[in-house]
Amino acid sequence: MYQAKAYSASSATSSLASSTIARRDPTARDVQIEVLYCGICHTDLHVVRDEWKEFVPTVYPCVPGHEILGRVTSVGAEVTRFKPGDLAAVGCLVDSDRTCPDCLAGLEQFCANGVLTYNSPDKHLGGVTYGGYSDSIVVDEHFAVHVPSNLNLAGAAPLLCAGITTYSPMRHWGVTKGKKVGVVGLGGLGHMAVKFAHAFGAHVVVFTTSPHKKDDALRLGANEVVLSRNADEMKKHAGSFDFILDAVAASHDVNAYLQLLRRDGAMTLVGAPEKPLPVAAFNLILGRRSLSGSPIGGLPETQEMLDFCGEHNLTADVEIIPIQKVNEAYDRLLNSDVKYRFTIDMASLKSE
Amino acid sequence: MYQAKAYSASSATSSLASSTIARRDPTARDVQIEVLYCGICHTDLHVVRDEWKEFVPTVYPCVPGHEILGRVTSVGAEVTRFKPGDLAAVGCLVDSDRTCPDCLAGLEQFCANGVLTYNSPDKHLGGVTYGGYSDSIVVDEHFAVHVPSNLNLAGAAPLLCAGITTYSPMRHWGVTKGKKVGVVGLGGLGHMAVKFAHAFGAHVVVFTTSPHKKDDALRLGANEVVLSRNADEMKKHAGSFDFILDAVAASHDVNAYLQLLRRDGAMTLVGAPEKPLPVAAFNLILGRRSLSGSPIGGLPETQEMLDFCGEHNLTADVEIIPIQKVNEAYDRLLNSDVKYRFTIDMASLKSE
């Protein structure tokens, strides 16, 4: 066991502040990673503020962060895939049972015994797991992935959650060249969805309520931008989409989008609004359409996604901040005041 | 043009009564069918009473009926698939544009220019199409299907709507031997779903709110019956279903069923509740589950379904009534007082 520097919240109403946490000494199968960058996901804010207590109450101190990118500093005796000096990344999962059908299929995100990167029971040290707002992390090598060396490291960190969360459903529902793909909401997840759909060769339409996002959407790879509050503009696209990715976490009308799907079209939620979404049955029945959801991705697909990003030199658009500005960043996140993801430069933690 | 006997409603508040309607003389591609049996679908009641006026107002007089089974009495010069004396059946569609991608794929149910069997614009005679509560009907042979001669004809009529509406989604979503399949609601559609799922070799679980339906569900082919109001019973099936067919047209909580789906499981609506159904995003996201809908089926699949029924000697459980009891049957239908479908013996119309 050793002491690591971290930023943690001591209660649901506390700001994040400098602290020290215990990390386990690497076991035979572990890699120890010096964290270089950690993206800020909206989930971090929800968990720090205990906003999901009905599902999983937050245990304090809480160290969030599951978009972790760093460099391997040491490896256990049985580690085969990493060596000191390698780039390595960790996403939302740090363990799973490795034996269930989901794990055996490389779909660890569905494992009933998955261990999240933070605020999950820690079987090594007791208490809960601590995330990436820290100078180091220790994980089983199975839950670390390789990072193509050509990528901008700060921009690559958000790939571990915002990236895989949008890449995985588009692969699963067959987004390829020639498909017409909609992206609802141009935030952290949405902007990655646009980049991926464009890279897959799809015709990409961004739906937004903000006219000022139009130029940016086009720059990110959209072919068209539709103002979702303009019923006439929406109507022009009726029955034409193969796939729509809905990255909006606030309440909104999914029926307006379901009507835009063609026969057998699929709309997938990656944002989770707090209240149930009203769905009109006829919108599903008439075109044999589906509404589905998708959570992050498994480890093999996370590696595949990073490799794809390496080949296409694709990363998130990030605003790099020092850890000392994390509380301010949370406030700005609540106002959607970021293009499009904050990434913490963890070198800033050394001065604490 | 010739006069046919029929039962029609003259307004949204009228009972159905004996009347005479015009039918076209068969064109070169038409078959003329003497209607022997016609099933009563809940849609008939909705349309007769103009309950769907927001979507399609009912034009009166209205002759409902789209579960039509009869015998060919004459055929046009270019008809190749039928000859006088053949059994023939007609479902919910009597025409479509035949040129769109859906039609070319044999998925006429999705054609934007489909013509429904009743209350759709009739391009031959003007006015609207008239359905199967009649002694004869004339349709393009493309929209007639063959009926295996071993089937009980009264029980086969409901296959044309209740049958194909449940057969098609189970085929589409891959219900096969070894799959665990749920059926929500044991009515006209639900009881067909149980029979098909059983015939496909699936493990069939019926969900019902009525304890007294248990024995019947088992007789129809269910392996298990779950009382959906018993939370403990429901919980035992959490995360275990490959597919759930939801045949309930009244408001109900779909979330309770979504939670029972395994990873990548699909729940499909074939009943259309009037009000939107609240769907909790997490129930879709956590298992990459989908909620979808499905309308009837195309002509090739309708024929496939009838052939399957012939091979398995599978028909609906029906209560045969004379046409004179149709209004009483509608009242009983509203109270779910039928096991499980009314079929009108159209011989009764001769005495009118």
XYZ file of C-alpha atoms in Angstrom:
704
model
C 0.000 0.000 0.000
C 1.245 3.470 -0.770
C -0.041 7.010 -0.577
C -1.141 8.806 -3.722
C -2.081 12.420 -4.266
C -5.681 13.004 -5.308
C -8.506 15.500 -5.429
C -11.481 14.285 -3.451
C -14.844 15.433 -2.152
C -15.540 14.788 1.531
C -19.315 15.160 1.253
C -22.084 15.789 -1.273
C -21.845 19.509 -0.621
C -18.049 19.830 -0.469
C -15.824 21.146 -3.202
C -13.142 18.835 -4.445
C -9.878 19.436 -2.587
C -6.341 18.134 -2.430
C -5.964 14.971 -0.364
C -4.013 11.784 0.010
C -5.432 8.328 -0.666
C -4.198 4.771 -0.304
C -3.443 2.760 -3.434
C -2.549 -0.921 -3.366
C 0.915 -2.068 -4.276
C 0.677 -3.687 -7.712
C -0.180 -7.399 -7.524
C 1.265 -9.864 -10.033
C -1.392 -8.969 -12.619
C -1.505 -5.226 -11.978
C -0.100 -2.271 -13.807
C 0.695 0.946 -11.963
C 0.035 4.041 -14.039
C 1.134 7.628 -13.566
C -1.939 9.605 -14.539
C -1.085 12.306 -17.099
C -4.584 13.441 -18.076
C -8.052 12.746 -16.788
C -11.218 13.854 -18.577
C -14.176 15.267 -16.660
C -17.390 13.372 -17.307
C -20.798 14.596 -16.193
C -21.036 11.369 -14.197
C -18.178 12.639 -12.002
C -20.331 15.560 -10.991
C -23.423 13.397 -10.367
C -21.513 11.008 -8.137
C -19.522 13.668 -6.267
C -22.797 15.405 -5.419
C -24.554 12.107 -4.582
C -27.218 12.787 -7.196
C -27.578 9.103 -8.029
C -28.014 8.009 -4.432
C -31.173 6.099 -5.284
C -29.097 3.766 -7.441
C -25.677 3.898 -5.760
C -25.074 6.157 -2.764
C -21.726 7.899 -2.873
C -19.160 6.886 -0.272
C -16.871 9.713 0.879
C -14.161 10.665 0.405
C -14.948 10.362 -3.301
C -12.227 10.567 -5.949
C -13.929 10.690 -9.355
C -12.470 10.335 -12.847
C -12.856 7.525 -15.382
C -11.223 8.985 -18.476
C -7.712 8.175 -17.412
C -4.641 8.388 -19.581
C -1.109 7.904 -18.347
C 2.187 6.102 -18.469
C 3.000 2.751 -16.924
C 5.461 3.085 -14.032
C 5.613 -0.543 -12.903
C 4.052 -3.893 -13.704
C 3.422 -7.093 -11.731
C 5.336 -10.297 -12.424
C 2.571 -11.877 -14.516
C 1.749 -8.833 -16.621
C 2.313 -9.541 -20.309
C 0.654 -6.701 -22.206
C 2.372 -3.662 -20.656
C 5.853 -2.631 -19.634
C 7.085 0.460 -17.790
C 7.089 3.487 -20.070
C 4.085 2.385 -22.136
C 1.133 4.679 -22.556
C -1.940 3.167 -20.936
C -5.528 4.205 -20.367
C -8.315 3.201 -17.995
C -12.006 3.811 -18.497
C -15.104 3.198 -16.416
C -14.306 -0.356 -15.325
C -11.431 -1.707 -13.235
C -12.681 -5.245 -12.612
C -15.386 -7.799 -13.405
C -15.889 -11.481 -12.645
C -14.148 -12.544 -15.885
C -16.187 -15.771 -15.949
C -19.766 -14.830 -16.864
C -21.041 -15.057 -20.464
C -20.798 -11.272 -20.825
C -17.165 -11.205 -19.698
C -16.295 -14.195 -21.848
C -17.803 -12.308 -24.802
C -15.605 -9.305 -24.049
C -18.647 -7.329 -22.965
C -17.494 -6.586 -19.440
C -19.762 -3.538 -19.310
C -22.699 -5.895 -18.749
C -21.080 -8.057 -16.060
C -23.264 -8.184 -12.951
C -20.084 -8.131 -10.878
C -18.348 -5.274 -12.631
C -16.310 -2.878 -10.500
C -16.480 0.755 -11.520
C -13.388 2.884 -11.505
C -14.687 4.937 -8.595
C -17.300 4.548 -5.868
C -17.472 0.747 -6.270
C -16.486 -1.692 -3.488
C -12.718 -2.195 -3.569
C -11.918 -5.839 -2.896
C -8.212 -5.117 -2.429
C -8.207 -2.384 0.203
C -11.825 -2.294 1.351
C -13.834 0.898 1.088
C -14.478 2.080 -2.428
C -12.433 2.434 -5.573
C -10.825 5.797 -6.306
C -10.761 7.292 -9.785
C -8.383 9.235 -11.951
C -8.225 12.654 -10.269
C -5.000 11.353 -8.790
C -1.333 11.132 -9.627
C -1.464 7.359 -10.002
C -3.749 4.362 -10.269
C -3.224 0.597 -10.028
C -5.376 -1.748 -12.130
C -5.444 -5.310 -13.380
C -3.833 -5.203 -16.824
C -7.042 -6.616 -18.351
C -8.704 -3.289 -17.618
C -5.956 -1.142 -19.114
C -5.786 -0.395 -22.828
C -3.021 0.750 -25.136
C -3.000 4.285 -26.485
C -1.717 4.955 -30.027
C 1.336 7.162 -29.651
C 0.322 9.582 -32.400
C -2.705 10.837 -30.480
C -2.825 14.097 -28.577
C -2.855 12.748 -25.042
C -5.082 15.404 -23.484
C -7.647 14.902 -26.245
C -7.386 11.133 -26.035
C -8.368 10.898 -22.352
C -12.122 11.495 -23.001
C -12.122 8.617 -25.467
C -12.235 6.307 -22.458
C -15.821 7.265 -21.663
C -17.276 9.810 -24.121
C -15.489 8.021 -26.958
C -16.399 4.405 -26.297
C -19.946 5.319 -25.220
C -20.646 6.701 -28.669
C -18.389 4.392 -30.718
C -19.878 1.185 -29.336
C -23.571 1.742 -30.190
C -22.709 3.010 -33.667
C -20.727 -0.167 -34.329
C -23.419 -2.332 -32.743
C -26.240 -0.818 -34.802
C -24.219 -0.905 -38.008
C -23.310 2.701 -38.775
C -21.294 2.492 -41.977
C -20.675 4.350 -45.199
C -23.895 5.504 -46.828
C -26.046 5.328 -43.692
C -27.916 8.406 -42.551
C -27.130 9.047 -38.915
C -28.541 11.597 -36.510
C -26.854 12.903 -33.383
C -29.065 14.585 -30.796
C -27.223 16.991 -28.528
C -23.800 18.431 -29.248
C -21.966 18.082 -25.940
C -19.164 15.860 -24.705
C -20.732 12.670 -26.039
C -22.473 14.216 -29.028
C -19.352 15.807 -30.472
C -17.578 12.445 -30.338
C -20.563 10.789 -32.011
C -20.329 13.284 -34.867
C -16.612 12.606 -35.305
C -17.073 8.834 -35.301
C -20.120 8.809 -37.596
C -18.231 11.036 -40.034
C -15.174 8.789 -39.843
C -17.386 5.756 -40.533
C -18.514 7.441 -43.766
C -22.099 8.115 -42.712
C -24.203 11.115 -43.705
C -24.330 12.938 -40.373
C -27.142 15.200 -39.223
C -26.815 17.050 -35.933
C -29.964 18.035 -34.041
C -29.553 20.946 -31.711
C -31.657 23.573 -29.972
C -28.794 26.102 -30.296
C -28.440 27.886 -33.664
C -24.973 29.071 -32.643
C -23.704 25.471 -32.622
C -24.260 25.095 -36.351
C -20.806 26.090 -37.580
C -19.125 23.989 -34.983
C -21.232 20.960 -35.867
C -20.206 21.283 -39.510
C -16.557 21.680 -38.529
C -16.763 18.493 -36.426
C -17.998 16.526 -39.429
C -21.767 17.015 -39.694
C -23.245 17.188 -43.182
C -26.378 18.961 -41.991
C -27.609 20.675 -38.862
C -31.304 20.693 -37.921
C -32.800 22.979 -35.325
C -34.956 20.537 -33.424
C -37.449 23.200 -32.363
C -38.262 23.940 -36.011
C -41.063 21.495 -36.839
C -40.816 22.161 -40.576
C -37.113 21.404 -40.648
C -37.732 18.229 -38.658
C -40.537 17.118 -40.957
C -38.265 17.219 -43.992
C -36.320 14.327 -42.484
C -39.339 12.146 -41.612
C -38.727 8.438 -42.123
C -35.190 8.870 -43.388
C -32.708 7.945 -40.665
C -31.033 4.580 -40.264
C -29.768 5.406 -36.806
C -30.065 8.212 -34.290
C -27.807 8.534 -31.264
C -29.441 10.495 -28.482
C -26.870 12.001 -26.146
C -29.190 14.308 -24.230
C -29.377 13.725 -20.494
C -32.186 16.224 -19.866
C -35.885 15.545 -20.417
C -36.817 15.861 -24.078
C -39.311 14.503 -26.597
C -37.940 11.338 -28.164
C -41.090 10.886 -30.268
C -40.069 13.756 -32.513
C -36.930 11.773 -33.373
C -38.527 8.323 -33.573
C -40.682 9.649 -36.408
C -37.525 10.492 -38.341
C -36.364 6.874 -38.412
C -36.898 4.816 -41.536
C -38.304 1.287 -41.438
C -36.265 -0.809 -38.982
C -34.390 2.296 -37.880
C -32.903 2.406 -34.403
C -32.583 5.219 -31.919
C -30.224 4.663 -29.020
C -29.981 6.556 -25.772
C -26.572 7.152 -24.250
C -27.726 9.958 -22.007
C -30.020 9.028 -19.139
C -32.679 11.610 -18.324
C -33.805 11.406 -14.716
C -37.511 11.021 -15.491
C -39.035 8.346 -17.734
C -39.415 9.385 -21.382
C -42.937 9.192 -22.817
C -42.896 6.968 -25.910
C -45.892 6.778 -28.263
C -46.354 3.137 -29.271
C -47.409 4.033 -32.814
C -44.040 5.667 -33.456
C -42.419 2.291 -32.852
C -45.063 0.080 -34.466
C -45.523 1.887 -37.767
C -41.932 1.564 -38.911
C -40.881 -1.452 -36.804
C -38.563 1.058 -35.154
C -36.669 0.552 -31.938
C -35.618 2.670 -29.015
C -32.650 1.258 -27.165
C -29.834 2.198 -24.855
C -26.148 1.477 -24.641
C -23.589 1.743 -21.826
C -19.868 2.398 -22.507
C -18.229 -0.655 -24.140
C -16.210 -3.762 -23.342
C -12.433 -3.890 -23.118
C -11.791 -5.406 -26.565
C -13.996 -2.779 -28.184
C -12.389 -0.002 -26.169
C -9.014 -1.072 -27.580
C -10.521 -1.305 -31.069
C -11.906 2.226 -30.658
C -8.539 3.606 -29.569
C -6.813 1.886 -32.486
C -9.430 3.359 -34.830
C -8.764 6.793 -33.332
C -5.053 6.271 -33.875
C -5.602 5.423 -37.540
C -7.865 8.447 -38.044
C -5.993 10.745 -35.655
C -9.271 11.311 -33.894
C -9.533 12.769 -30.391
C -11.963 14.839 -28.369
C -11.983 18.625 -28.514
C -10.814 19.505 -25.049
C -10.168 22.442 -22.787
C -7.190 21.578 -20.629
C -7.397 22.737 -17.034
C -5.214 22.364 -13.959
C -6.757 20.298 -11.156
C -7.090 23.476 -9.102
C -9.831 24.627 -11.503
C -11.919 21.475 -11.249
C -14.685 22.989 -9.106
C -15.030 25.908 -11.486
C -15.127 23.433 -14.367
C -18.026 21.587 -12.707
C -20.000 24.833 -12.523
C -19.280 25.547 -16.159
C -20.227 21.957 -17.088
C -23.661 22.555 -15.592
C -24.041 25.480 -17.998
C -22.752 23.431 -20.961
C -19.933 25.969 -21.083
C -17.212 23.760 -22.546
C -16.138 22.773 -26.032
C -16.496 19.892 -25.609
C -14.759 18.179 -22.735
C -12.572 19.317 -19.868
C -9.356 17.407 -19.422
C -7.298 17.815 -16.288
C -3.551 18.109 -16.819
C -2.512 16.026 -13.863
C 0.971 17.583 -13.763
C -0.815 20.359 -11.884
C -1.317 17.996 -8.959
C 2.441 17.864 -8.304
C 2.379 21.378 -6.868
C -0.232 20.449 -4.237
C -69.945 -3.316 -60.347
C -72.284 -5.541 -58.385
C -74.148 -5.436 -55.100
C -72.890 -7.430 -52.142
C -74.502 -8.075 -48.790
C -72.685 -6.638 -45.806
C -73.003 -5.478 -42.235
C -72.145 -1.825 -41.883
C -72.241 1.023 -39.398
C -73.818 4.259 -40.598
C -72.270 6.445 -37.903
C -69.897 6.301 -34.929
C -72.836 5.673 -32.614
C -74.779 3.233 -34.808
C -74.902 -0.494 -34.359
C -73.768 -2.577 -37.288
C -76.741 -3.534 -39.463
C -77.524 -5.407 -42.625
C -76.920 -3.389 -45.784
C -75.928 -3.600 -49.403
C -72.617 -2.308 -50.779
C -71.059 -1.974 -54.219
C -68.123 -4.207 -55.128
C -66.149 -3.828 -58.337
C -66.343 -6.465 -61.024
C -63.051 -8.355 -60.939
C -60.389 -6.754 -63.127
C -57.854 -8.870 -64.992
C -55.675 -9.212 -61.876
C -58.453 -9.610 -59.327
C -59.849 -12.572 -57.504
C -63.430 -12.570 -56.266
C -63.870 -14.381 -52.986
C -66.997 -15.650 -51.245
C -66.343 -14.828 -47.605
C -66.876 -17.873 -45.388
C -65.493 -16.571 -42.103
C -64.327 -13.209 -40.853
C -62.570 -12.695 -37.525
C -63.390 -9.745 -35.300
C -60.360 -7.635 -34.459
C -60.395 -4.904 -31.820
C -59.429 -2.529 -34.621
C -62.842 -3.141 -36.183
C -64.458 -1.731 -33.081
C -62.087 1.263 -32.918
C -62.756 2.198 -36.530
C -66.510 1.571 -36.444
C -66.753 3.897 -33.445
C -64.366 6.455 -34.979
C -62.032 6.173 -32.013
C -58.951 6.725 -34.171
C -60.288 9.855 -35.837
C -57.142 11.780 -34.976
C -55.184 9.450 -37.243
C -57.794 8.391 -39.801
C -61.398 9.575 -39.517
C -63.915 6.873 -40.294
C -65.986 7.304 -43.455
C -69.545 5.931 -43.211
C -71.031 3.578 -44.046
C -68.179 1.519 -42.592
C -67.845 -2.196 -43.280
C -65.061 -3.543 -41.058
C -63.294 -6.897 -41.101
C -59.724 -7.775 -42.065
C -59.459 -11.409 -41.044
C -61.118 -12.755 -44.134
C -61.243 -16.362 -45.206
C -63.226 -17.647 -48.129
C -63.401 -19.457 -51.424
C -62.520 -18.051 -54.830
C -65.608 -17.665 -57.025
C -64.011 -16.067 -60.086
C -60.652 -14.783 -61.272
C -59.528 -12.178 -63.806
C -57.841 -13.134 -67.061
C -54.309 -12.432 -65.811
C -54.627 -14.154 -62.450
C -52.119 -16.974 -62.119
C -52.074 -17.954 -58.467
C -55.755 -18.715 -57.858
C -58.571 -20.536 -59.604
C -62.253 -20.774 -58.731
C -62.833 -23.162 -55.837
C -59.510 -22.396 -54.107
C -59.473 -21.335 -50.501
C -58.163 -17.791 -50.192
C -57.638 -15.301 -47.401
C -57.246 -11.546 -47.153
C -55.729 -9.639 -44.255
C -55.297 -5.975 -43.444
C -54.006 -4.831 -46.834
C -55.660 -4.887 -50.260
C -53.212 -2.748 -52.210
C -49.870 -0.898 -52.116
C -47.734 0.885 -54.670
C -45.772 -2.289 -55.486
C -42.738 -0.217 -56.511
C -41.235 1.243 -53.323
C -38.306 -0.445 -51.557
C -40.643 -1.812 -48.870
C -42.960 -3.393 -51.435
C -40.052 -4.771 -53.429
C -38.795 -6.353 -50.214
C -42.170 -7.988 -49.652
C -42.801 -5.719 -46.697
C -45.991 -4.146 -48.000
C -47.074 -3.319 -44.450
C -44.615 -0.423 -44.505
C -45.583 0.980 -47.925
C -46.485 4.652 -47.638
C -49.193 4.054 -50.241
C -50.716 0.954 -48.717
C -54.493 0.557 -48.946
C -56.140 -0.966 -45.905
C -58.887 -3.508 -46.311
C -61.465 -1.092 -44.962
C -61.770 2.660 -44.491
C -58.969 3.425 -46.976
C -59.546 5.378 -50.206
C -60.799 2.988 -52.885
C -59.199 3.852 -56.219
C -61.563 1.564 -58.137
C -64.978 2.786 -57.017
C -64.183 5.951 -55.084
C -65.224 6.270 -51.472
C -63.528 3.875 -49.096
C -62.695 0.211 -49.107
C -65.131 -2.189 -47.467
C -63.967 -5.082 -45.321
C -64.925 -8.659 -44.707
C -68.251 -8.400 -42.893
C -69.720 -9.142 -46.299
C -70.657 -12.089 -48.466
C -67.896 -11.343 -50.977
C -64.786 -9.305 -51.597
C -62.713 -8.529 -54.700
C -58.940 -8.044 -54.387
C -55.811 -8.006 -56.508
C -54.434 -11.538 -56.317
C -51.183 -10.189 -54.863
C -53.088 -9.409 -51.680
C -54.746 -12.800 -51.367
C -52.988 -15.754 -49.764
C -53.512 -19.495 -49.922
C -54.977 -21.358 -46.963
C -53.778 -24.884 -46.156
C -56.770 -27.159 -46.579
C -56.201 -29.061 -43.343
C -56.894 -26.020 -41.184
C -60.144 -25.394 -39.376
C -61.457 -22.505 -41.447
C -63.203 -20.587 -38.666
C -60.040 -20.778 -36.549
C -57.821 -19.853 -39.480
C -59.526 -16.521 -40.213
C -57.894 -14.682 -37.252
C -54.470 -15.741 -38.521
C -54.798 -12.940 -41.061
C -54.350 -10.253 -38.406
C -53.866 -11.697 -34.907
C -51.711 -14.444 -36.393
C -49.367 -12.478 -38.630
C -49.087 -9.627 -36.117
C -47.539 -11.995 -33.589
C -45.739 -14.349 -35.995
C -43.867 -11.595 -37.812
C -42.102 -9.937 -34.844
C -41.140 -13.286 -33.369
C -39.512 -14.273 -36.651
C -37.916 -10.839 -37.041
C -36.398 -10.849 -33.556
C -35.238 -14.438 -33.856
C -37.487 -16.483 -31.589
C -36.234 -20.038 -31.980
C -35.703 -23.201 -30.001
C -34.063 -22.556 -26.664
C -34.950 -18.866 -26.448
C -36.857 -17.588 -23.432
C -39.893 -15.660 -24.627
C -42.435 -13.651 -22.687
C -45.959 -12.836 -23.792
C -47.709 -9.967 -22.050
C -51.488 -10.131 -22.176
C -53.464 -13.243 -23.059
C -56.083 -11.979 -25.499
C -56.622 -12.396 -29.214
C -53.036 -11.527 -30.105
C -51.421 -12.910 -26.966
C -52.915 -16.368 -27.299
C -51.573 -16.597 -30.856
C -48.162 -15.436 -29.649
C -48.117 -18.259 -27.104
C -49.010 -20.821 -29.748
C -46.350 -19.586 -32.171
C -43.598 -19.232 -29.565
C -44.345 -22.759 -28.372
C -44.327 -24.063 -31.944
C -40.954 -22.362 -32.528
C -39.570 -24.350 -29.588
C -39.098 -21.428 -27.209
C -39.527 -21.516 -23.446
C -42.727 -19.495 -23.122
C -43.702 -17.409 -20.119
C -47.099 -15.727 -20.046
C -47.552 -12.566 -17.988
C -51.073 -11.890 -16.899
C -52.955 -9.937 -14.270
C -55.649 -12.649 -14.135
C -54.895 -15.733 -11.999
C -57.800 -17.550 -13.635
C -56.006 -17.472 -16.999
C -53.191 -19.678 -15.736
C -54.576 -23.067 -16.772
C -55.536 -21.788 -20.159
C -52.105 -20.302 -20.735
C -50.489 -23.643 -19.972
C -52.940 -25.416 -22.269
C -52.086 -22.992 -25.080
C -48.394 -23.840 -24.781
C -46.925 -21.707 -22.008
C -44.227 -23.275 -19.863
C -44.762 -20.820 -17.028
C -47.301 -18.201 -16.025
C -46.303 -15.129 -14.018
C -48.764 -12.849 -12.276
C -47.415 -9.485 -13.283
C -48.733 -7.763 -10.170
C -46.601 -10.025 -7.970
C -43.276 -8.175 -7.710
C -41.503 -11.180 -6.191
C -42.562 -13.451 -9.021
C -41.466 -10.838 -11.546
C -38.085 -10.370 -9.864
C -37.237 -14.047 -10.229
C -37.128 -13.523 -13.996
C -34.943 -10.387 -13.941
C -32.473 -10.216 -16.824
C -33.506 -13.557 -18.307
C -35.672 -12.996 -21.389
C -34.439 -12.961 -24.969
C -37.693 -11.523 -26.258
C -40.956 -10.231 -24.869
C -44.013 -9.630 -27.009
C -46.328 -7.053 -25.478
C -49.878 -7.432 -26.740
C -51.562 -5.116 -24.248
C -53.423 -2.182 -25.755
C -54.237 -0.531 -22.419
C -51.843 1.659 -20.441
C -49.374 -0.420 -18.451
C -45.852 -0.252 -17.061
C -43.393 -1.480 -19.683
C -40.434 -0.815 -17.380
C -41.360 -3.807 -15.246
C -40.880 -5.979 -18.338
C -37.810 -4.226 -19.748
C -35.991 -5.171 -16.561
C -36.693 -8.821 -17.285
C -34.786 -8.730 -20.584
C -31.274 -10.103 -20.739
C -28.436 -8.239 -22.426
C -29.482 -7.294 -25.970
C -32.997 -8.507 -25.272
C -35.876 -7.007 -27.223
C -39.402 -6.146 -26.198
C -41.844 -5.480 -28.994
C -45.208 -3.783 -28.821
C -48.012 -5.066 -31.002
C -50.748 -3.398 -28.991
C -50.923 0.376 -29.147
C -51.977 2.062 -25.903
C -53.590 5.424 -26.508
C -51.261 7.380 -24.229
C -47.465 7.433 -24.474
C -45.713 4.817 -22.332
C -43.167 6.145 -19.825
C -39.807 4.454 -20.452
C -36.931 4.772 -17.974
C -33.720 5.257 -19.966
C -31.653 3.192 -17.531
C -33.777 0.122 -18.266
C -32.645 0.342 -21.882
C -29.056 1.453 -21.305
C -27.988 -1.061 -18.673
C -28.625 -4.139 -20.785
C -28.415 -2.560 -24.259
C -32.081 -3.527 -24.436
C -34.568 -2.328 -26.982
C -38.226 -1.459 -27.060
C -39.731 -1.722 -30.500
C -42.993 -2.147 -32.321
C -44.258 -4.212 -35.203
C -47.295 -3.937 -37.484
C -48.909 -7.019 -39.121
C -46.604 -8.479 -41.812
C -45.967 -8.461 -45.551
C -47.652 -10.734 -48.046
C -44.797 -13.259 -48.433
C -44.548 -13.620 -44.672
C -48.312 -13.923 -44.314
C -48.197 -16.851 -46.715
C -45.208 -18.308 -44.847
C -47.174 -18.004 -41.590
C -50.207 -19.770 -43.034
C -48.015 -22.551 -44.407
C -46.382 -22.873 -40.982
C -49.851 -23.092 -39.416
C -50.776 -25.780 -41.918
C -47.707 -27.836 -41.017
C -48.387 -27.479 -37.297
C -52.188 -27.554 -37.551
C -52.221 -24.280 -35.682
C -55.242 -21.972 -35.587
C -56.803 -19.450 -33.250
C -59.164 -20.486 -30.462
C -62.406 -18.984 -31.662
C -65.997 -18.525 -30.685
C -68.085 -18.708 -33.848
C -70.987 -16.294 -34.032
C -73.609 -15.432 -36.632
C -73.323 -11.917 -38.044
C -76.528 -11.003 -36.217
C -74.603 -11.206 -32.926
C -71.790 -8.893 -33.985
C -72.917 -5.928 -31.871
C -73.203 -8.122 -28.804
C -69.746 -9.509 -29.593
C -68.330 -5.957 -29.644
C -69.696 -5.348 -26.158
C -68.205 -8.604 -24.938
C -64.889 -7.749 -26.619
C -64.712 -4.583 -24.535
C -64.967 -6.775 -21.444
C -62.342 -9.233 -22.758
C -65.128 -11.790 -22.661
C -63.948 -14.068 -25.456
C -61.606 -17.029 -25.716
C -59.830 -15.785 -27.691
C -61.273 -14.424 -30.906
C -64.736 -14.082 -32.368
C -65.161 -15.395 -35.878
C -68.277 -14.603 -37.855
C -69.759 -17.497 -39.790
C -70.688 -15.565 -42.875
C -73.303 -18.146 -43.946
C -75.493 -16.314 -41.446
C -75.535 -13.321 -43.769
C -77.488 -15.262 -46.402
C -80.659 -15.054 -44.299
C -80.550 -11.264 -44.191
